[in-house]
Amino acid sequence: MYERCHSTEPTPLPAPLGTRADLRSPSDVKIGDYVYRDGLFLRVADIRSAGTAAHRVLFFDGHPPWLMAAPTITYRPIELTRFRSPFWPARKGRHLTRPRSFAMRFRKIHGAGNDFVFLSDPTPGRDNDWAKAAEQLCARRTGVGADGLVISRLVSTDPALLEVACFNADGSTATMCGNALRCTAWAASQDHGLKEMRLLMAGVAHEAVVGDDTVWVTAEVGAIHPRRVQAVINGKPTWFDSAYTGTEHVVAVVDDVDAIDTVTVGRLIRNHADLAPLGTNVNFVQAAGRQELKLRTYERGVEAETLSCGSGAVAAVLIATLRGLVARRPVTVHNQAGEPLTVHPHPGRPARTQWVGGPVTHTFEGVLA
């Protein structure tokens, strides 16, 4: 067991400052805390998810990690190669015929039309294959129906931090999804009363703020490459610029987004040889007035046009700014859902971070049996 200060065992080193005297539950342990193990007080360098707050892996500098294997305060050493979080895919050959073997509550939430099956702090199963679950749950005719599956886990409330995993409808992992993050922030506000928080997705920390009508999250900006690939659209040669906003995007400026066969052209560019092997999300953007854009997006992983795309809206604003369509001020991005997103530079780091905000809607909830 671990404890905060007092022990019946001899302690070769004094307890570090800040170590509490009482035994505490696993969910109360945070990065930077000290735990008592093998006669030493060890500082927690990192914490990984093993399903819930009562199932966690603690990492120490220079010492083997510990896995919480049951909802008690007893940890046991474990080799890294033997640990697999439920956020990680199951081993090949061990896929379940059903996405889960236990009842689990879910919510259906959409961010400006980009919809998700949402799970908060799911109870771990023996072999949760979330990629397979995403394929089954997101199917529009045979499942719940969604663009993706989002799994969130509350890591701490002070400071407020949640870990987020997002799986696309085809089972692939999303490294960034602005609307999934916005839905997560909204749910954290409802569940825990949080209004400002950090969200960790694919190892990248995002800020989030929940207002009365708008939920905001940050997107980190990477490389921008003008004239990345070209295609003929409606008889007109058209260039696509690329902009990395946590995931791969290309953007074409067109005269009329409604005249584009988004699925046909989007699929062609998404699988373009010059963008292999990862492929890309494909955006078509049109100037729609002063500081306003109209956007349509073909999303990789959904393999279809979605009603809204948060990271795509950020990419569209970046390219539209590069092309002189809008200024470096707040931009309204109109989407197919009719629920616009707003994008503006982060005041503290405008060159590398953008805020994207808009509505979040809780559609319904149920139980996955």
Tab-separated table of C-alpha atoms in Angstrom:
chain	number	residue	atom	x	y	z
A	1	MET	CA	0.000	0.000	0.000
A	2	TYR	CA	1.059	3.595	-0.150
A	3	GLU	CA	0.573	6.253	2.456
A	4	ARG	CA	1.267	9.911	2.997
A	5	CYS	CA	3.572	10.130	5.969
A	6	HIS	CA	3.253	7.524	8.730
A	7	SER	CA	4.151	3.888	8.261
A	8	THR	CA	4.788	0.879	10.472
A	9	GLU	CA	7.751	0.097	8.207
A	10	PRO	CA	11.085	1.831	8.715
A	11	THR	CA	11.440	4.860	6.491
A	12	PRO	CA	15.000	5.402	5.287
A	13	LEU	CA	14.192	8.886	4.002
A	14	PRO	CA	12.005	11.593	5.551
A	15	ALA	CA	8.663	12.220	3.897
A	16	PRO	CA	8.893	15.031	1.332
A	17	LEU	CA	7.100	18.273	2.052
A	18	GLY	CA	3.449	18.137	1.076
A	19	THR	CA	3.092	14.399	1.751
A	20	ARG	CA	-0.122	13.873	3.650
A	21	ALA	CA	-0.304	11.585	6.686
A	22	ASP	CA	-3.517	9.783	5.824
A	23	LEU	CA	-4.078	6.999	3.325
A	24	ARG	CA	-5.778	8.270	0.182
A	25	SER	CA	-7.748	6.643	-2.619
A	26	PRO	CA	-6.100	6.098	-6.021
A	27	SER	CA	-8.358	8.708	-7.637
A	28	ASP	CA	-6.856	11.319	-5.308
A	29	VAL	CA	-3.266	10.800	-6.476
A	30	LYS	CA	-1.932	13.470	-8.846
A	31	ILE	CA	1.247	14.009	-10.828
A	32	GLY	CA	3.874	15.419	-8.496
A	33	ASP	CA	2.531	13.586	-5.430
A	34	TYR	CA	4.733	11.159	-3.491
A	35	VAL	CA	3.744	7.567	-2.717
A	36	TYR	CA	5.447	5.246	-0.242
A	37	ARG	CA	6.855	2.155	-1.931
A	38	ASP	CA	9.613	-0.318	-1.070
A	39	GLY	CA	10.818	1.860	1.796
A	40	LEU	CA	11.046	4.984	-0.336
A	41	PHE	CA	8.881	7.985	-1.068
A	42	LEU	CA	8.652	8.089	-4.868
A	43	ARG	CA	7.437	11.079	-6.844
A	44	VAL	CA	4.679	10.374	-9.389
A	45	ALA	CA	6.057	11.522	-12.751
A	46	ASP	CA	3.065	10.541	-14.877
A	47	ILE	CA	-0.340	8.879	-14.614
A	48	ARG	CA	-2.005	6.891	-17.382
A	49	SER	CA	-5.560	5.683	-17.718
A	50	ALA	CA	-6.453	2.069	-17.131
A	51	GLY	CA	-10.177	2.691	-17.434
A	52	THR	CA	-11.368	4.671	-14.412
A	53	ALA	CA	-9.939	6.810	-11.648
A	54	ALA	CA	-9.657	3.613	-9.568
A	55	HIS	CA	-7.664	1.858	-12.299
A	56	ARG	CA	-4.514	3.832	-13.014
A	57	VAL	CA	-0.846	3.309	-13.811
A	58	LEU	CA	1.658	5.408	-11.869
A	59	PHE	CA	5.019	6.155	-13.466
A	60	PHE	CA	8.137	7.088	-11.486
A	61	ASP	CA	11.524	8.363	-12.611
A	62	GLY	CA	13.980	5.478	-12.491
A	63	HIS	CA	11.511	2.934	-11.024
A	64	PRO	CA	9.070	0.455	-12.589
A	65	PRO	CA	5.472	1.654	-13.007
A	66	TRP	CA	2.638	0.382	-10.823
A	67	LEU	CA	-0.778	-0.703	-12.029
A	68	MET	CA	-3.921	-0.395	-9.973
A	69	ALA	CA	-5.475	-3.790	-10.665
A	70	ALA	CA	-8.556	-3.498	-8.434
A	71	PRO	CA	-10.529	-0.722	-6.710
A	72	THR	CA	-8.352	-0.815	-3.594
A	73	ILE	CA	-5.238	1.075	-2.544
A	74	THR	CA	-2.883	-1.808	-3.371
A	75	TYR	CA	-0.581	-1.442	-6.362
A	76	ARG	CA	1.671	-4.068	-7.858
A	77	PRO	CA	4.709	-3.648	-10.144
A	78	ILE	CA	4.061	-4.328	-13.813
A	79	GLU	CA	6.143	-4.294	-16.939
A	80	LEU	CA	5.266	-1.614	-19.463
A	81	THR	CA	4.915	-4.204	-22.220
A	82	ARG	CA	2.160	-5.945	-20.267
A	83	PHE	CA	0.021	-2.879	-19.685
A	84	ARG	CA	-2.734	-1.877	-22.078
A	85	SER	CA	-5.112	0.977	-21.359
A	86	PRO	CA	-8.717	0.604	-22.546
A	87	PHE	CA	-7.981	3.716	-24.608
A	88	TRP	CA	-5.544	1.587	-26.637
A	89	PRO	CA	-6.684	-0.966	-29.255
A	90	ALA	CA	-6.922	-4.630	-28.306
A	91	ARG	CA	-4.403	-7.087	-29.704
A	92	LYS	CA	-5.175	-8.529	-33.116
A	93	GLY	CA	-7.218	-11.691	-33.001
A	94	ARG	CA	-8.987	-10.707	-29.773
A	95	HIS	CA	-11.754	-8.492	-31.145
A	96	LEU	CA	-15.080	-8.902	-29.408
A	97	THR	CA	-18.187	-9.717	-31.421
A	98	ARG	CA	-19.862	-6.919	-29.420
A	99	PRO	CA	-18.241	-3.598	-28.533
A	100	ARG	CA	-18.631	-4.244	-24.797
A	101	SER	CA	-19.765	-6.996	-22.412
A	102	PHE	CA	-21.371	-4.783	-19.759
A	103	ALA	CA	-24.014	-2.085	-19.506
A	104	MET	CA	-22.718	1.442	-19.996
A	105	ARG	CA	-24.482	4.767	-20.119
A	106	PHE	CA	-23.821	7.013	-23.107
A	107	ARG	CA	-24.817	10.426	-24.344
A	108	LYS	CA	-25.363	11.578	-27.901
A	109	ILE	CA	-23.876	15.070	-28.215
A	110	HIS	CA	-23.158	17.201	-31.251
A	111	GLY	CA	-20.971	20.240	-31.683
A	112	ALA	CA	-22.504	22.428	-34.382
A	113	GLY	CA	-23.764	19.303	-36.170
A	114	ASN	CA	-20.633	17.174	-35.740
A	115	ASP	CA	-22.127	14.328	-33.667
A	116	PHE	CA	-20.614	11.831	-31.244
A	117	VAL	CA	-21.432	8.899	-29.026
A	118	PHE	CA	-19.993	10.129	-25.737
A	119	LEU	CA	-18.780	8.029	-22.782
A	120	SER	CA	-17.624	9.584	-19.497
A	121	ASP	CA	-15.254	7.618	-17.227
A	122	PRO	CA	-16.267	4.207	-18.656
A	123	THR	CA	-15.952	1.116	-16.482
A	124	PRO	CA	-13.173	-1.068	-17.923
A	125	GLY	CA	-14.049	-4.381	-19.523
A	126	ARG	CA	-11.751	-7.317	-20.032
A	127	ASP	CA	-10.960	-6.479	-23.640
A	128	ASN	CA	-12.411	-3.133	-24.606
A	129	ASP	CA	-11.668	-2.623	-28.273
A	130	TRP	CA	-12.762	0.989	-28.657
A	131	ALA	CA	-11.830	1.073	-32.347
A	132	LYS	CA	-14.210	-1.802	-33.055
A	133	ALA	CA	-16.810	-0.273	-30.759
A	134	ALA	CA	-16.605	2.980	-32.738
A	135	GLU	CA	-17.325	1.169	-36.012
A	136	GLN	CA	-20.374	-0.527	-34.524
A	137	LEU	CA	-21.776	2.343	-32.491
A	138	CYS	CA	-21.275	5.010	-35.160
A	139	ALA	CA	-23.036	3.040	-37.915
A	140	ARG	CA	-26.006	5.175	-38.990
A	141	ARG	CA	-28.410	2.286	-39.635
A	142	THR	CA	-27.347	-0.451	-37.222
A	143	GLY	CA	-25.766	1.492	-34.340
A	144	VAL	CA	-26.440	4.682	-32.444
A	145	GLY	CA	-25.138	6.684	-35.398
A	146	ALA	CA	-22.401	9.303	-35.152
A	147	ASP	CA	-19.300	10.774	-36.751
A	148	GLY	CA	-17.184	9.410	-33.910
A	149	LEU	CA	-16.898	7.834	-30.473
A	150	VAL	CA	-15.514	10.046	-27.684
A	151	ILE	CA	-14.259	8.717	-24.357
A	152	SER	CA	-13.356	11.147	-21.595
A	153	ARG	CA	-11.802	10.586	-18.180
A	154	LEU	CA	-11.534	13.141	-15.403
A	155	VAL	CA	-7.918	13.198	-14.241
A	156	SER	CA	-8.164	16.001	-11.675
A	157	THR	CA	-10.387	18.908	-10.691
A	158	ASP	CA	-7.665	21.173	-9.282
A	159	PRO	CA	-6.302	21.920	-11.757
A	160	ALA	CA	-9.149	20.792	-14.002
A	161	LEU	CA	-7.805	18.208	-16.465
A	162	LEU	CA	-9.529	15.575	-18.586
A	163	GLU	CA	-8.045	12.923	-20.846
A	164	VAL	CA	-9.940	12.533	-24.127
A	165	ALA	CA	-9.807	9.807	-26.763
A	166	CYS	CA	-11.691	10.143	-30.057
A	167	PHE	CA	-12.249	7.338	-32.540
A	168	ASN	CA	-13.606	8.091	-36.005
A	169	ALA	CA	-16.573	6.208	-37.445
A	170	ASP	CA	-14.209	3.858	-39.309
A	171	GLY	CA	-12.367	2.980	-36.089
A	172	SER	CA	-9.299	5.112	-36.726
A	173	THR	CA	-7.949	7.367	-33.977
A	174	ALA	CA	-8.364	11.134	-34.268
A	175	THR	CA	-5.333	13.097	-33.106
A	176	MET	CA	-7.398	16.283	-32.981
A	177	CYS	CA	-11.119	16.953	-33.164
A	178	GLY	CA	-12.214	20.431	-32.161
A	179	ASN	CA	-15.887	19.595	-31.845
A	180	ALA	CA	-15.183	16.429	-29.827
A	181	LEU	CA	-13.149	18.551	-27.418
A	182	ARG	CA	-15.944	21.126	-27.221
A	183	CYS	CA	-18.469	18.374	-26.435
A	184	THR	CA	-16.128	17.029	-23.754
A	185	ALA	CA	-15.843	20.455	-22.143
A	186	TRP	CA	-19.625	20.847	-22.156
A	187	ALA	CA	-20.079	17.430	-20.510
A	188	ALA	CA	-17.434	18.271	-17.876
A	189	SER	CA	-19.339	21.457	-17.123
A	190	GLN	CA	-22.548	19.484	-16.627
A	191	ASP	CA	-20.969	16.653	-14.636
A	192	HIS	CA	-18.414	18.457	-12.502
A	193	GLY	CA	-19.338	22.143	-12.654
A	194	LEU	CA	-16.130	23.007	-14.515
A	195	LYS	CA	-16.070	26.155	-16.633
A	196	GLU	CA	-12.371	26.321	-17.493
A	197	MET	CA	-10.199	23.256	-17.977
A	198	ARG	CA	-7.461	21.577	-19.934
A	199	LEU	CA	-8.203	18.665	-22.267
A	200	LEU	CA	-5.498	16.181	-23.211
A	201	MET	CA	-5.980	14.503	-26.599
A	202	ALA	CA	-3.257	12.452	-28.287
A	203	GLY	CA	-0.686	13.942	-25.949
A	204	VAL	CA	-1.562	17.579	-26.756
A	205	ALA	CA	-3.077	19.843	-24.103
A	206	HIS	CA	-5.946	22.122	-25.167
A	207	GLU	CA	-7.553	24.930	-23.192
A	208	ALA	CA	-11.337	24.975	-22.913
A	209	VAL	CA	-13.857	27.529	-21.665
A	210	VAL	CA	-17.590	26.860	-21.301
A	211	GLY	CA	-19.878	29.868	-21.611
A	212	ASP	CA	-23.650	30.203	-21.551
A	213	ASP	CA	-24.157	29.624	-25.266
A	214	THR	CA	-20.683	28.886	-26.613
A	215	VAL	CA	-17.988	26.351	-25.805
A	216	TRP	CA	-14.426	27.303	-26.777
A	217	VAL	CA	-11.317	25.151	-27.210
A	218	THR	CA	-7.851	25.837	-28.555
A	219	ALA	CA	-6.249	24.301	-31.639
A	220	GLU	CA	-2.495	24.269	-32.116
A	221	VAL	CA	-1.276	25.415	-35.535
A	222	GLY	CA	1.500	23.562	-37.342
A	223	ALA	CA	2.986	23.784	-40.820
A	224	ILE	CA	1.179	25.594	-43.643
A	225	HIS	CA	2.091	24.710	-47.241
A	226	PRO	CA	0.524	26.693	-50.114
A	227	ARG	CA	-0.311	24.880	-53.351
A	228	ARG	CA	0.131	21.384	-52.001
A	229	VAL	CA	-1.986	19.491	-54.577
A	230	GLN	CA	-4.139	20.435	-57.554
A	231	ALA	CA	-7.369	19.096	-59.004
A	232	VAL	CA	-9.780	20.105	-61.760
A	233	ILE	CA	-13.132	21.047	-60.203
A	234	ASN	CA	-16.028	21.759	-62.553
A	235	GLY	CA	-13.541	22.291	-65.375
A	236	LYS	CA	-11.372	24.710	-63.395
A	237	PRO	CA	-7.857	23.877	-62.109
A	238	THR	CA	-7.924	24.404	-58.347
A	239	TRP	CA	-5.078	24.407	-55.830
A	240	PHE	CA	-5.360	22.979	-52.316
A	241	ASP	CA	-3.201	24.509	-49.586
A	242	SER	CA	-2.383	22.392	-46.538
A	243	ALA	CA	-2.624	23.515	-42.908
A	244	TYR	CA	-1.905	21.308	-39.912
A	245	THR	CA	-4.233	22.078	-36.992
A	246	GLY	CA	-3.532	19.009	-34.882
A	247	THR	CA	-4.535	16.834	-37.822
A	248	GLU	CA	-4.004	16.988	-41.576
A	249	HIS	CA	-6.154	19.402	-43.605
A	250	VAL	CA	-6.103	20.776	-47.140
A	251	VAL	CA	-8.195	23.782	-48.143
A	252	ALA	CA	-9.352	24.972	-51.565
A	253	VAL	CA	-10.768	28.466	-52.059
A	254	VAL	CA	-13.723	28.216	-54.457
A	255	ASP	CA	-16.381	30.556	-55.830
A	256	ASP	CA	-19.384	28.500	-54.692
A	257	VAL	CA	-19.073	25.661	-52.186
A	258	ASP	CA	-22.601	24.482	-52.994
A	259	ALA	CA	-21.552	23.766	-56.580
A	260	ILE	CA	-18.895	21.269	-55.427
A	261	ASP	CA	-19.463	17.513	-55.392
A	262	THR	CA	-17.897	17.346	-51.943
A	263	VAL	CA	-17.867	13.555	-51.634
A	264	THR	CA	-16.421	12.809	-55.072
A	265	VAL	CA	-13.768	15.520	-55.048
A	266	GLY	CA	-13.114	15.112	-51.321
A	267	ARG	CA	-12.477	11.399	-51.671
A	268	LEU	CA	-10.155	12.005	-54.633
A	269	ILE	CA	-8.016	14.509	-52.713
A	270	ARG	CA	-8.205	12.588	-49.430
A	271	ASN	CA	-6.505	9.651	-51.180
A	272	HIS	CA	-4.150	11.713	-53.369
A	273	ALA	CA	-0.787	10.023	-53.904
A	274	ASP	CA	1.098	13.170	-52.869
A	275	LEU	CA	-0.617	13.054	-49.468
A	276	ALA	CA	0.000	9.352	-48.776
A	277	PRO	CA	0.202	7.452	-46.542
A	278	LEU	CA	-1.841	9.435	-43.976
A	279	GLY	CA	-4.250	11.111	-46.349
A	280	THR	CA	-6.043	14.260	-45.262
A	281	ASN	CA	-9.275	16.030	-44.429
A	282	VAL	CA	-10.521	18.088	-47.384
A	283	ASN	CA	-12.112	21.528	-47.085
A	284	PHE	CA	-13.802	23.817	-49.589
A	285	VAL	CA	-14.107	27.435	-48.484
A	286	GLN	CA	-15.864	30.457	-49.948
A	287	ALA	CA	-15.811	34.122	-48.943
A	288	ALA	CA	-19.251	34.982	-47.538
A	289	GLY	CA	-18.916	38.599	-46.456
A	290	ARG	CA	-16.738	40.679	-44.190
A	291	GLN	CA	-14.959	38.301	-41.780
A	292	GLU	CA	-17.282	35.479	-42.808
A	293	LEU	CA	-16.611	32.210	-44.629
A	294	LYS	CA	-18.722	29.347	-45.867
A	295	LEU	CA	-17.192	25.894	-45.439
A	296	ARG	CA	-17.828	22.297	-46.432
A	297	THR	CA	-15.608	19.463	-45.224
A	298	TYR	CA	-14.964	15.878	-46.276
A	299	GLU	CA	-13.587	14.168	-43.157
A	300	ARG	CA	-11.009	11.424	-43.193
A	301	GLY	CA	-12.072	8.628	-40.850
A	302	VAL	CA	-15.745	9.374	-41.371
A	303	GLU	CA	-15.156	9.067	-45.134
A	304	ALA	CA	-18.044	11.394	-45.852
A	305	GLU	CA	-19.010	15.034	-45.638
A	306	THR	CA	-19.774	16.120	-42.073
A	307	LEU	CA	-22.095	18.951	-41.068
A	308	SER	CA	-19.279	20.739	-39.225
A	309	CYS	CA	-15.568	20.367	-38.497
A	310	GLY	CA	-13.804	22.353	-35.773
A	311	SER	CA	-10.217	21.736	-36.848
A	312	GLY	CA	-11.328	22.248	-40.458
A	313	ALA	CA	-12.805	25.636	-39.564
A	314	VAL	CA	-9.458	26.641	-38.077
A	315	ALA	CA	-7.613	25.417	-41.189
A	316	ALA	CA	-10.041	27.295	-43.441
A	317	VAL	CA	-9.506	30.554	-41.530
A	318	LEU	CA	-5.719	30.139	-41.682
A	319	ILE	CA	-5.744	29.658	-45.456
A	320	ALA	CA	-8.394	32.335	-46.023
A	321	THR	CA	-6.194	34.756	-44.058
A	322	LEU	CA	-3.181	33.728	-46.127
A	323	ARG	CA	-5.182	34.367	-49.304
A	324	GLY	CA	-6.422	37.762	-48.109
A	325	LEU	CA	-10.094	36.811	-47.777
A	326	VAL	CA	-10.262	37.723	-44.079
A	327	ALA	CA	-8.171	39.675	-41.580
A	328	ARG	CA	-6.500	38.320	-38.426
A	329	ARG	CA	-9.573	38.979	-36.332
A	330	PRO	CA	-12.562	36.823	-35.302
A	331	VAL	CA	-14.047	35.023	-38.305
A	332	THR	CA	-17.512	33.439	-38.528
A	333	VAL	CA	-17.432	30.088	-40.339
A	334	HIS	CA	-20.799	28.950	-41.697
A	335	ASN	CA	-21.305	25.192	-42.035
A	336	GLN	CA	-23.836	22.712	-43.394
A	337	ALA	CA	-25.573	22.464	-40.015
A	338	GLY	CA	-26.466	26.137	-39.981
A	339	GLU	CA	-24.734	26.489	-36.593
A	340	PRO	CA	-21.670	28.676	-37.285
A	341	LEU	CA	-18.332	28.376	-35.539
A	342	THR	CA	-16.151	31.348	-34.654
A	343	VAL	CA	-12.365	31.260	-34.958
A	344	HIS	CA	-9.951	33.862	-33.598
A	345	PRO	CA	-6.264	33.972	-32.607
A	346	HIS	CA	-5.251	33.203	-29.036
A	347	PRO	CA	-4.247	36.602	-27.588
A	348	GLY	CA	-1.290	35.110	-25.727
A	349	ARG	CA	0.176	33.171	-28.660
A	350	PRO	CA	-1.553	34.289	-31.878
A	351	ALA	CA	1.071	32.789	-34.195
A	352	ARG	CA	0.578	29.210	-33.055
A	353	THR	CA	-2.806	28.846	-31.335
A	354	GLN	CA	-6.384	29.557	-32.415
A	355	TRP	CA	-9.621	29.504	-30.449
A	356	VAL	CA	-12.659	27.851	-32.032
A	357	GLY	CA	-16.087	28.200	-30.459
A	358	GLY	CA	-19.725	27.468	-31.097
A	359	PRO	CA	-22.818	25.696	-29.751
A	360	VAL	CA	-22.967	22.226	-28.208
A	361	THR	CA	-26.215	20.262	-28.049
A	362	HIS	CA	-27.112	17.249	-25.900
A	363	THR	CA	-29.435	15.206	-28.113
A	364	PHE	CA	-30.310	12.159	-26.006
A	365	GLU	CA	-28.816	9.510	-23.721
A	366	GLY	CA	-29.222	5.788	-23.173
A	367	VAL	CA	-27.604	2.547	-22.073
A	368	LEU	CA	-25.331	0.304	-24.120
A	369	ALA	CA	-26.320	-3.192	-23.042
